[in-house]
XYZ file of C-alpha atoms in Angstrom:
552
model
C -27.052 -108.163 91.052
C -25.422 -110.758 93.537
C -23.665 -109.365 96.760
C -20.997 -107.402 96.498
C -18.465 -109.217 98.165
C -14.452 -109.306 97.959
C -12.031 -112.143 98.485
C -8.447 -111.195 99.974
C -6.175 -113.605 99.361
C -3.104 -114.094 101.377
C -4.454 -111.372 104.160
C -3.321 -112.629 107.817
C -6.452 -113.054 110.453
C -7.503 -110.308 112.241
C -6.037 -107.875 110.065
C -9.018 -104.790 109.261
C -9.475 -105.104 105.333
C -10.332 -102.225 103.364
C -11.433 -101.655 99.646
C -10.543 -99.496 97.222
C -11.477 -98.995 93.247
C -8.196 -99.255 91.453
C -8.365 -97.464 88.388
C -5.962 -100.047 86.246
C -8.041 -102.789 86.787
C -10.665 -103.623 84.470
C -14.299 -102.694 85.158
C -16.193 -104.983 88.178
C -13.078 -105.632 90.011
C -11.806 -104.204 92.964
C -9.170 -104.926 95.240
C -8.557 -105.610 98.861
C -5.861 -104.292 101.166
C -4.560 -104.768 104.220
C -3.144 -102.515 107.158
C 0.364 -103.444 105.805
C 1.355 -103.122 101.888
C 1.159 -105.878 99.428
C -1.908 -107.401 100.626
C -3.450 -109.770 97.489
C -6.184 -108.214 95.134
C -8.869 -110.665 94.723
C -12.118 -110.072 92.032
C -15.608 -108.868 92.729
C -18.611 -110.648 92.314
C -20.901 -109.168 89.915
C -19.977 -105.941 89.095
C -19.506 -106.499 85.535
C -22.647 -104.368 84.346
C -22.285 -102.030 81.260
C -23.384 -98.634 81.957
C -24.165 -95.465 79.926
C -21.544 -92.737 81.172
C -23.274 -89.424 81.673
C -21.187 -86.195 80.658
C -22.405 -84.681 83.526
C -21.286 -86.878 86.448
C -17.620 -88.452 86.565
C -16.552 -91.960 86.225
C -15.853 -93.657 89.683
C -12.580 -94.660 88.333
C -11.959 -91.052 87.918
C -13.311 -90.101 91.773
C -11.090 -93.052 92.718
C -7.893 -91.806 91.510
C -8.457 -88.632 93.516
C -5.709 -89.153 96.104
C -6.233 -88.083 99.669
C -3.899 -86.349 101.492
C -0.784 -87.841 103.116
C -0.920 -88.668 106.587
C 1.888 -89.301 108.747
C 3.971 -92.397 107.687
C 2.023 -92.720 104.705
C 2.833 -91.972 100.893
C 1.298 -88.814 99.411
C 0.687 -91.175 96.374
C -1.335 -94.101 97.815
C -4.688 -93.984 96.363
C -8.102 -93.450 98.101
C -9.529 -96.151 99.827
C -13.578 -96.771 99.865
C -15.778 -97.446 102.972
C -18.382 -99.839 101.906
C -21.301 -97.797 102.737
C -19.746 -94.960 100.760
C -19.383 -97.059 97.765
C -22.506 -98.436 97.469
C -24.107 -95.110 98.149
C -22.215 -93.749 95.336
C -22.723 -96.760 92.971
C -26.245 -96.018 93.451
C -26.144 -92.766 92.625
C -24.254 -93.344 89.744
C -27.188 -95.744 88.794
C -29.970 -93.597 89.704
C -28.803 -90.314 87.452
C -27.374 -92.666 84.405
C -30.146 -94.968 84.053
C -33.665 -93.311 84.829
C -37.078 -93.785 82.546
C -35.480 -96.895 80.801
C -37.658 -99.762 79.319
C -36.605 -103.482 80.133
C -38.530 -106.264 78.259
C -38.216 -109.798 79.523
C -40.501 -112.647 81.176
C -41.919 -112.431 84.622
C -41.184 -115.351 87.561
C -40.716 -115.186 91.129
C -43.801 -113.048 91.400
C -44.863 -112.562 94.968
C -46.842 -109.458 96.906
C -45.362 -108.692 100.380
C -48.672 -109.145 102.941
C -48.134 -106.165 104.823
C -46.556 -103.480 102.702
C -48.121 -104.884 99.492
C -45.124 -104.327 97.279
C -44.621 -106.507 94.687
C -40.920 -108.608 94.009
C -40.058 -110.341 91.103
C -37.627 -110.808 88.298
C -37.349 -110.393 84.893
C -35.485 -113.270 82.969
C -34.150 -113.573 79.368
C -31.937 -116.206 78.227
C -28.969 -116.502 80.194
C -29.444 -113.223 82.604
C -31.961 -111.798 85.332
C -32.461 -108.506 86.421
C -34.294 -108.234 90.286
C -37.154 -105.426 89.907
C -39.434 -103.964 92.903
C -42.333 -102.346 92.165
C -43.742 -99.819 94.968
C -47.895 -100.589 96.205
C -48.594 -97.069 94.701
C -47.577 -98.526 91.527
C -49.045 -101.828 91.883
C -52.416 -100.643 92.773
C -53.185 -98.810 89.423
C -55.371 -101.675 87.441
C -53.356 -101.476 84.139
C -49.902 -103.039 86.200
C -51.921 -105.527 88.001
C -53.780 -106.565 84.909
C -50.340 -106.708 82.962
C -48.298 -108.536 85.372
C -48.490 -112.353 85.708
C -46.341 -115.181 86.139
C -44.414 -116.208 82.936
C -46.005 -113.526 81.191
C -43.609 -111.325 79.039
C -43.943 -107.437 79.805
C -42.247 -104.251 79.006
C -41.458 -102.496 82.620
C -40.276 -98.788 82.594
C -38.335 -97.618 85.510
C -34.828 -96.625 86.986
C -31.806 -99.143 88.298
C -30.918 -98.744 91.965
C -28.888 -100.449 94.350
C -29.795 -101.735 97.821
C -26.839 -100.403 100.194
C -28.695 -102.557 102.877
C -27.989 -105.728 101.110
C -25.695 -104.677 97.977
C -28.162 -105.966 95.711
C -28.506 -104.348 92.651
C -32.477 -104.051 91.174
C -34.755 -102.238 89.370
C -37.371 -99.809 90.755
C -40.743 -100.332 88.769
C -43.332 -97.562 87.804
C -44.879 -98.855 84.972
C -45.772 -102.627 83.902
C -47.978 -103.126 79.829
C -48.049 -106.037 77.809
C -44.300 -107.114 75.413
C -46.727 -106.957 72.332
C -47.378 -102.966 73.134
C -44.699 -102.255 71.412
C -45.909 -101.562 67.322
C -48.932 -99.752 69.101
C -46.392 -97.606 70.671
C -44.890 -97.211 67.878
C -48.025 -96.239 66.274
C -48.636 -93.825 68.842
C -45.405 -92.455 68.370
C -46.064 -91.786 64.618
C -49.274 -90.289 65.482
C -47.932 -87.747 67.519
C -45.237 -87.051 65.569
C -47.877 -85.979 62.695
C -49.914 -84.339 64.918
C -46.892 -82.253 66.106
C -45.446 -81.505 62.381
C -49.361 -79.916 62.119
C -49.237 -77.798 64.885
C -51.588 -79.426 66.824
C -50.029 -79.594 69.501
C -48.186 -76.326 69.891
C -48.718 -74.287 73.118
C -49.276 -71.373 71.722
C -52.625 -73.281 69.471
C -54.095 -73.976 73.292
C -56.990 -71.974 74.164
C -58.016 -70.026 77.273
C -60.533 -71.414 79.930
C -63.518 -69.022 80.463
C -63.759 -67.528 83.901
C -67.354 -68.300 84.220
C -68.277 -70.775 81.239
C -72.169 -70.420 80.691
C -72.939 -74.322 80.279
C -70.017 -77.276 80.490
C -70.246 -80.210 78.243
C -68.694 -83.636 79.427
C -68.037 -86.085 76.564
C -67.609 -89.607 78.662
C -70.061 -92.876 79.881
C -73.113 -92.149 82.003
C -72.387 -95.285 83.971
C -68.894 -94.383 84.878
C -67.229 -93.046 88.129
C -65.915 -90.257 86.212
C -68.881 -88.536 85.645
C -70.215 -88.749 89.002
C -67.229 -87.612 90.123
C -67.112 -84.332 87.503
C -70.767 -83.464 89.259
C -69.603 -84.114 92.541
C -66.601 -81.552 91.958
C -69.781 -79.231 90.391
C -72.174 -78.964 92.597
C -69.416 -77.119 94.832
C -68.438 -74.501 92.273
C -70.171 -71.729 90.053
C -73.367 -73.037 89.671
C -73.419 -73.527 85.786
C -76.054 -76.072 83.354
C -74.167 -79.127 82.648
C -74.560 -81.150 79.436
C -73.931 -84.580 79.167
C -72.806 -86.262 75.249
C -72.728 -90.016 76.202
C -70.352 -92.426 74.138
C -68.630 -95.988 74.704
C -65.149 -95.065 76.570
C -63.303 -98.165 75.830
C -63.826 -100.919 73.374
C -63.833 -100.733 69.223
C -66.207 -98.584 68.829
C -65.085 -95.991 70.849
C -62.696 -93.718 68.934
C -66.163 -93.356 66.730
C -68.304 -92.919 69.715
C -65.947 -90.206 71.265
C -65.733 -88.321 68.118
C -69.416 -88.331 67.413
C -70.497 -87.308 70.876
C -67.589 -84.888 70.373
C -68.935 -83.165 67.525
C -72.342 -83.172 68.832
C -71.667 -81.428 72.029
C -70.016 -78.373 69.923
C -73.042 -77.841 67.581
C -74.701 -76.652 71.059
C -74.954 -73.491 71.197
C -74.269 -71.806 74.578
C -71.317 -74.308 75.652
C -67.840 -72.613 76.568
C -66.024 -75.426 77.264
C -65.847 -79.407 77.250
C -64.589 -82.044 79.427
C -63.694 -85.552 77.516
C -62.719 -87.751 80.841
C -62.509 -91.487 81.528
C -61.346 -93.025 84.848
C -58.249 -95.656 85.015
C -57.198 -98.396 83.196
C -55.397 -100.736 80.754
C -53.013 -99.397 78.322
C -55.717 -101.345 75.786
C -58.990 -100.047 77.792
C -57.512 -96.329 77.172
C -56.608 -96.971 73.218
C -59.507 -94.860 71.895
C -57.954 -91.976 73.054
C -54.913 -92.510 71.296
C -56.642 -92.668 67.455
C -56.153 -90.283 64.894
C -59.948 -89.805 64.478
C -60.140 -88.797 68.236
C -57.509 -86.161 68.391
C -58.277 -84.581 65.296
C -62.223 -84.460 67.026
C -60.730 -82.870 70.259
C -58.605 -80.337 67.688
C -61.528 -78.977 65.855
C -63.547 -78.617 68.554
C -65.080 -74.550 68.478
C -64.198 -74.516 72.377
C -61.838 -75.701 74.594
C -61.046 -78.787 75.978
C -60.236 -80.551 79.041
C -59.039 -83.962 78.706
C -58.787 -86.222 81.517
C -58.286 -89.834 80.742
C -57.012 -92.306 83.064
C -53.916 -91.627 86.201
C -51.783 -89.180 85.994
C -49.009 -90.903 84.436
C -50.979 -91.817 81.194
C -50.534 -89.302 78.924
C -52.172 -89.746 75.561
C -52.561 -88.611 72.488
C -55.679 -86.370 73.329
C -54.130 -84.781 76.366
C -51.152 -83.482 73.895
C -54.050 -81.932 71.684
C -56.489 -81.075 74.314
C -56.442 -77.208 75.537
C -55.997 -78.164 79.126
C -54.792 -81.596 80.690
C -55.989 -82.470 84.340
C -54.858 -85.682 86.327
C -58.424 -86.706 87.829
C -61.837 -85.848 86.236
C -62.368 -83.612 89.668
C -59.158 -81.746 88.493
C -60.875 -81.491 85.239
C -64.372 -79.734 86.741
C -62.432 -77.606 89.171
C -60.009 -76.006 86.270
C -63.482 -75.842 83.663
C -65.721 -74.137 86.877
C -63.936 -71.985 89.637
C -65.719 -71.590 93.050
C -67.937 -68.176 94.317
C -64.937 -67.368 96.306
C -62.557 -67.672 93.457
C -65.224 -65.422 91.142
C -65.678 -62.831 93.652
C -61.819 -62.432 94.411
C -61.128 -61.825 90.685
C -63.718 -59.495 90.141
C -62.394 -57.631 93.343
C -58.935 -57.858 91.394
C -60.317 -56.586 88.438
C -62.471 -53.815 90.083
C -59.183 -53.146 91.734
C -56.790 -52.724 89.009
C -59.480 -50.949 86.703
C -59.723 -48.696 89.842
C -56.181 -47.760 90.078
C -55.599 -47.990 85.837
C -58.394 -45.086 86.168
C -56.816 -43.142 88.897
C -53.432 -43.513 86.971
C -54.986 -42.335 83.592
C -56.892 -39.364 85.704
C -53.504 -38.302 87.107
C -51.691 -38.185 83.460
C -54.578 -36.299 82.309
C -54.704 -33.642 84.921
C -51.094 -33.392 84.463
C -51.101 -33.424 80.797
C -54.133 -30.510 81.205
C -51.557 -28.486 83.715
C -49.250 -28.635 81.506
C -51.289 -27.320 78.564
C -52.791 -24.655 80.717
C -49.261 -23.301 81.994
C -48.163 -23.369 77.750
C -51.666 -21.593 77.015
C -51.992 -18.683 79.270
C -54.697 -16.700 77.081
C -55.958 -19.831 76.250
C -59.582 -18.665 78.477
C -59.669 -15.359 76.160
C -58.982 -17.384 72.944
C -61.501 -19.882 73.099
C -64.037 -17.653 75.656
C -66.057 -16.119 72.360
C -66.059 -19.015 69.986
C -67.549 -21.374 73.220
C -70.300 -18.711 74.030
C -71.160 -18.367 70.536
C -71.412 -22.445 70.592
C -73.046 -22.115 74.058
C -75.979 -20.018 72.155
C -76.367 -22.313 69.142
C -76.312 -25.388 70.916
C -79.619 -23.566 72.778
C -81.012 -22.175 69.869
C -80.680 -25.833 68.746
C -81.980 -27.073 71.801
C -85.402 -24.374 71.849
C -85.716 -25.704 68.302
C -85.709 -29.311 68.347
C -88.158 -28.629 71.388
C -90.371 -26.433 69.898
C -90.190 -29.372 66.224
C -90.538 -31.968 68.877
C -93.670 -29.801 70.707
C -94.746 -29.520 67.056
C -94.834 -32.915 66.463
C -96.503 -33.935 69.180
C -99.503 -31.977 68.636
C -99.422 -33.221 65.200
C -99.601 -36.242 66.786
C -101.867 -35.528 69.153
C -104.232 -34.208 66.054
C -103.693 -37.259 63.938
C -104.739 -39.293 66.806
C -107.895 -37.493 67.387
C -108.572 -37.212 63.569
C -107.913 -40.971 63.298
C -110.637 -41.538 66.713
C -113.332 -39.054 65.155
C -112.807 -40.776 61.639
C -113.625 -44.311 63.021
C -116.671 -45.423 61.251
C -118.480 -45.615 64.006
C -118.244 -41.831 65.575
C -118.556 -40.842 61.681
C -121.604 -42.699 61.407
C -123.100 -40.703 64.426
C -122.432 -37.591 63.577
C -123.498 -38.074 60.045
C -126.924 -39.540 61.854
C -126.701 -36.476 64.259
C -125.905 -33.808 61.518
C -129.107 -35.666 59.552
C -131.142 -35.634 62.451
C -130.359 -31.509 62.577
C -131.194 -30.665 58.391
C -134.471 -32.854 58.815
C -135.510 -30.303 61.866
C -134.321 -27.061 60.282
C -135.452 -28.501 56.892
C -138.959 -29.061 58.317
C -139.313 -25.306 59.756
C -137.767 -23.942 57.238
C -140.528 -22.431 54.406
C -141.257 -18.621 53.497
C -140.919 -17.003 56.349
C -137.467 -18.556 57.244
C -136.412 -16.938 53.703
C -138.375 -13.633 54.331
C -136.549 -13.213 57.673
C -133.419 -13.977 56.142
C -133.556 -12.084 53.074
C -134.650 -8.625 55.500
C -131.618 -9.266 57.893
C -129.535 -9.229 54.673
C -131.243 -5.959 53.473
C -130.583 -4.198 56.579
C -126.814 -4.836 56.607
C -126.329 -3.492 53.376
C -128.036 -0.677 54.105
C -125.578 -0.207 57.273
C -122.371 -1.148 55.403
C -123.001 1.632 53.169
C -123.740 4.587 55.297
C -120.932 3.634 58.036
C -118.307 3.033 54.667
C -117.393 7.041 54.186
C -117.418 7.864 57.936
C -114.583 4.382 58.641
C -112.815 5.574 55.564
C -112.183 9.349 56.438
C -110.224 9.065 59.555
C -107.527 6.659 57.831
C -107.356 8.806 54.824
C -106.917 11.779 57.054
C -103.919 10.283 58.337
C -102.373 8.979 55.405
C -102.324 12.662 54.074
C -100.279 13.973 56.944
C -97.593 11.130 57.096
C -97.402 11.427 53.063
C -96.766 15.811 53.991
C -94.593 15.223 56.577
C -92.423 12.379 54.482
C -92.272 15.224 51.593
C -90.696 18.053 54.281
C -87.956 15.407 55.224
C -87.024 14.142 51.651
C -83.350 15.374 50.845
C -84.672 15.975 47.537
C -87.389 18.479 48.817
C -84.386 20.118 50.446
C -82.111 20.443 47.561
C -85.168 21.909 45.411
C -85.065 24.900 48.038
C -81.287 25.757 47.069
C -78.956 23.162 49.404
C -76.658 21.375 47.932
C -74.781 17.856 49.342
C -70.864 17.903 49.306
C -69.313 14.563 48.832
C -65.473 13.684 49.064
C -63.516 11.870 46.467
C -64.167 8.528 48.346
C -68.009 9.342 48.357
C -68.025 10.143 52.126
C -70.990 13.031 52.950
C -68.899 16.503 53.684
C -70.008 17.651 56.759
C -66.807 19.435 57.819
C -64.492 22.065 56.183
C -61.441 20.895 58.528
C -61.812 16.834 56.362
C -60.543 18.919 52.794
C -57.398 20.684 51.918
C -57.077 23.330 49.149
C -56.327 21.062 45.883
C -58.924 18.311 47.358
C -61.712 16.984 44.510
C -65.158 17.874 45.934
C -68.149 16.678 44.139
C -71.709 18.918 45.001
C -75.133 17.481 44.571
C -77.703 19.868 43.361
C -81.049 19.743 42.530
C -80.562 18.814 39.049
C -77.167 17.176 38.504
C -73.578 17.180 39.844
C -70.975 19.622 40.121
C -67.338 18.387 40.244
C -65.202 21.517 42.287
C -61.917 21.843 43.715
C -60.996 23.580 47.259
C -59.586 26.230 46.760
C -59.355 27.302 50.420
C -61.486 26.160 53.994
C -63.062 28.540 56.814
C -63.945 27.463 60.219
C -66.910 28.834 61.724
C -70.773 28.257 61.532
C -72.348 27.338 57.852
C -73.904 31.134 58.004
C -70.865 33.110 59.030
C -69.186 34.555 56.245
C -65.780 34.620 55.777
C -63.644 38.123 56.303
C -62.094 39.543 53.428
C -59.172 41.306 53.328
C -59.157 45.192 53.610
């Protein structure tokens, strides 16, 4: 935008001029006032740009018509008057909120790179118009922008619209510079991600958990590049953990194939827990594998997490919207896959502390709970005493037992093992040579005599068997006669032949006792030879041979 400059017309020299947005006058003009009323308007140069209005901030026509308040000598009604700093520092504002993360298309000249601060001027140009654009030396160092922007060259620039209050100048700040043609792939993209969202794909709630301590990490990028080296640089100060490389091509046409191969490779390993796919920087057309379909849908069915990180930190592709875990920088990446030692041994200290106090916690409610129940259960001791000393005694009469089966088993054992060692052929074998060895010796003494001798000794104990048999009998017969005499005198039946008799009550209770029956009471007498069913007619105390007084 030109500078914003104001003609008075008719204003007297020396006068101090002073501008002012005036509300009826149509957009991009402004006019100019002297000290004294009346002073000419006059137009300003190159504020005629269209702007978005935001809901949210208020139109400067509007702030202008604010009126301030009346000083002496002055109208109450005379509307507010801008200082020129204050102007342009709200133009650019206005500017800033209304017109951030927009994309200009349009042909590239004036190109030139300040020497010292390395910032890069130039302007885009369409037919008939040309819009000034800065981009920062942050920006311009990332390989994609320098690759992208050339003389003459037609680009697509994202960025925000800003004014200069140093010059009044208005411009364009530029973060991002790709190719005009970009624009079906982005719309590609667009489509893809659109698809992939409608799946679920890439809902937050589909992302995966990192492991603490993964066992083994896989990294799905180029041997040769800087990103790997830089992923085992980050590694060899963490956890140590195996690492697993899956090589593929990172840029080219082959790669979404590559990727997705080495992808599906690296999660048939068993003992991986989570993957890194990482690439360093560069063109929007050196990172298009990882905007395919066939490399998000790879990253998506992986069976363990993923951590994508694919060029700087303000490319965001299609794989970091499916990946578990985005990172800026491949070291990101290995430092969120692998924490440090320090890192491990504070969370286990967490964890030992909160299982610590979770137990403490749950032992207070239980002892609590347990006073509780023992205030409601007094008797609770005498209740449950018998029944757990009766379970006290069968879980040791258990115990004894399955000691004394597994005793018994053991010398079972013990005896199989020393049948199974004395039936080995070869101890058999000798003591069927040794046993051999004894019948051919006795065999070869043995003749008449041996059967004389043996035939005498057999004589003899016959002869003693039969003489000792009456005297070893007589003492246990002897003995057996008394015990059977003795059995006889105490039979109740013996007694009953001599003239007793056995009382019994109506329930069948013995009658020992005249004071148990009452005149009218069934008795029932035992004799010798049958039963006699009586009834009491009347009861005496005394001893069974008193006899009862009679009347005189």
């Amino acid at each position: 935008m030109p500078d914003l400059r104001c003609r008075a017309q008719g204003r007297p020299a020396g006068l101090p001029l002073r501008l002012r947005l005036d509300a009826r006058l149509a957009p991009g003009r402004c006019a100019a006032q002297a000290d004294r009323p009346g002073a000419a308007l006059g137009p300003v140069a190159g504020l005629g740009f269209r702007k978005r209005r935001s809901p949210a901030r208020p139109a400067l026509a509007a702030a202008a018509a604010v009126p301030l308040s009346a000083g002496p000598g002055r109208p109450s009604e005379e509307p507010r008057v801008w200082r020129i700093a204050e102007l342009l520092r709200q133009v650019r504002r206005q500017l800033e909120g209304d017109y951030r993360g927009i994309w200009v298309e349009g042909e590239v000249v004036g190109l030139k790179a300040h020497p010292t601060s390395g910032h890069r001027y130039f302007e885009l140009q369409d037919p008939g118009a040309k819009l000034p654009c800065v981009m920062w030396r942050s920006a311009a160092r990332i390989p994609a922008a320098s690759a992208a922007l050339a003389e003459g060259r037609r680009v697509r620039c994202r960025g925000h619209l800003t004014l200069w209050e140093g010059g009044g100048r208005f411009q364009m700040i530029v973060e991002r510079v790709e190719p005009a043609g970009a624009g079906d792939i982005a719309a590609r993209i667009e489509e893809l991600k659109r698809r992939l969202q409608a799946e679920g794909l890439t809902a937050t709630e589909r992302k995966r958990p990192l492991p603490l301590v993964p066992r083994a990490v896989g990294v799905v990028t180029s041997p040769a590049g800087a990103a790997f080296h830089d992923v085992l640089k980050v590694l060899a100060r963490r956890v140590p953990v195996p690492v697993v490389l899956s090589p593929c091509a990172v840029q080219g046409e082959e790669a979404a194939a590559s990727i997705a191969a080495a992808l599906e490779r690296i999660g048939r390993r068993p003992g991986i827990d989570v993957v890194i796919l990482t690439r360093g920087g560069g063109s929007a057309q050196d990172l298009m594998a990882f905007n395919t379909e066939v490399v998000a849908r790879a990253v998506a069915a992986s069976p363990v997490p993923v951590i994508s990180a694919v060029g700087h930190e303000i490319d965001v592709t299609v794989v970091d919207l499916v990946s578990d875990l985005r990172a800026a920088t491949p070291s990101e990446a290995a430092e969120r896959a692998v924490p440090t030692v320090a890192v491990v041994a504070e969370r286990l200290a967490w964890a030992v502390g909160r299982s610590a106090r979770a137990l403490r916690q749950r032992l207070t409610a239980e002892g609590r709970a347990l006073d509780r129940l023992r205030a409601r259960l007094p008797a609770a001791e005498r209740l449950v005493g018998p029944p757990a000393q009766a379970l006290d005694g069968t879980l040791e009469r258990a115990h004894r037992a399955l000691e004394e089966r597994l005793e018994r088993r053991r010398r079972g054992l013990e005896e199989l093992r020393r049948r199974l060692a004395a039936a080995h052929p070869r101890w058999r074998l000798a003591q069927q040579r040794g046993r051999l060895a004894t019948l051919r010796s006795r065999l070869d003494g043995w003749g008449e005599r041996g059967l004389r001798d043996a035939a005498g000794r057999l004589e003899l104990a016959d002869q003693v068997l039969r003489a000792a048999a009456p005297r070893l009998v007589a003492a246990p017969r002897a003995r057996l006669g008394a015990a059977s005499a003795r059995l006889e005198a105490l039979s109740p039946l013996a007694v009953l032949a001599r003239g007793y008799a056995l009382a019994r009550t109506a329930d069948g209770a013995v009658l020992t006792d005249a004071a148990r029956v009452a005149p009218g009471d069934a008795v029932e007498v035992a004799l010798a030879r049958g039963r006699v069913d009586c009834e009491v007619r009347g009861t005496h105390s005394g001893g069974p041979l008193e006899r009862p007084r009679r009347p005189c």
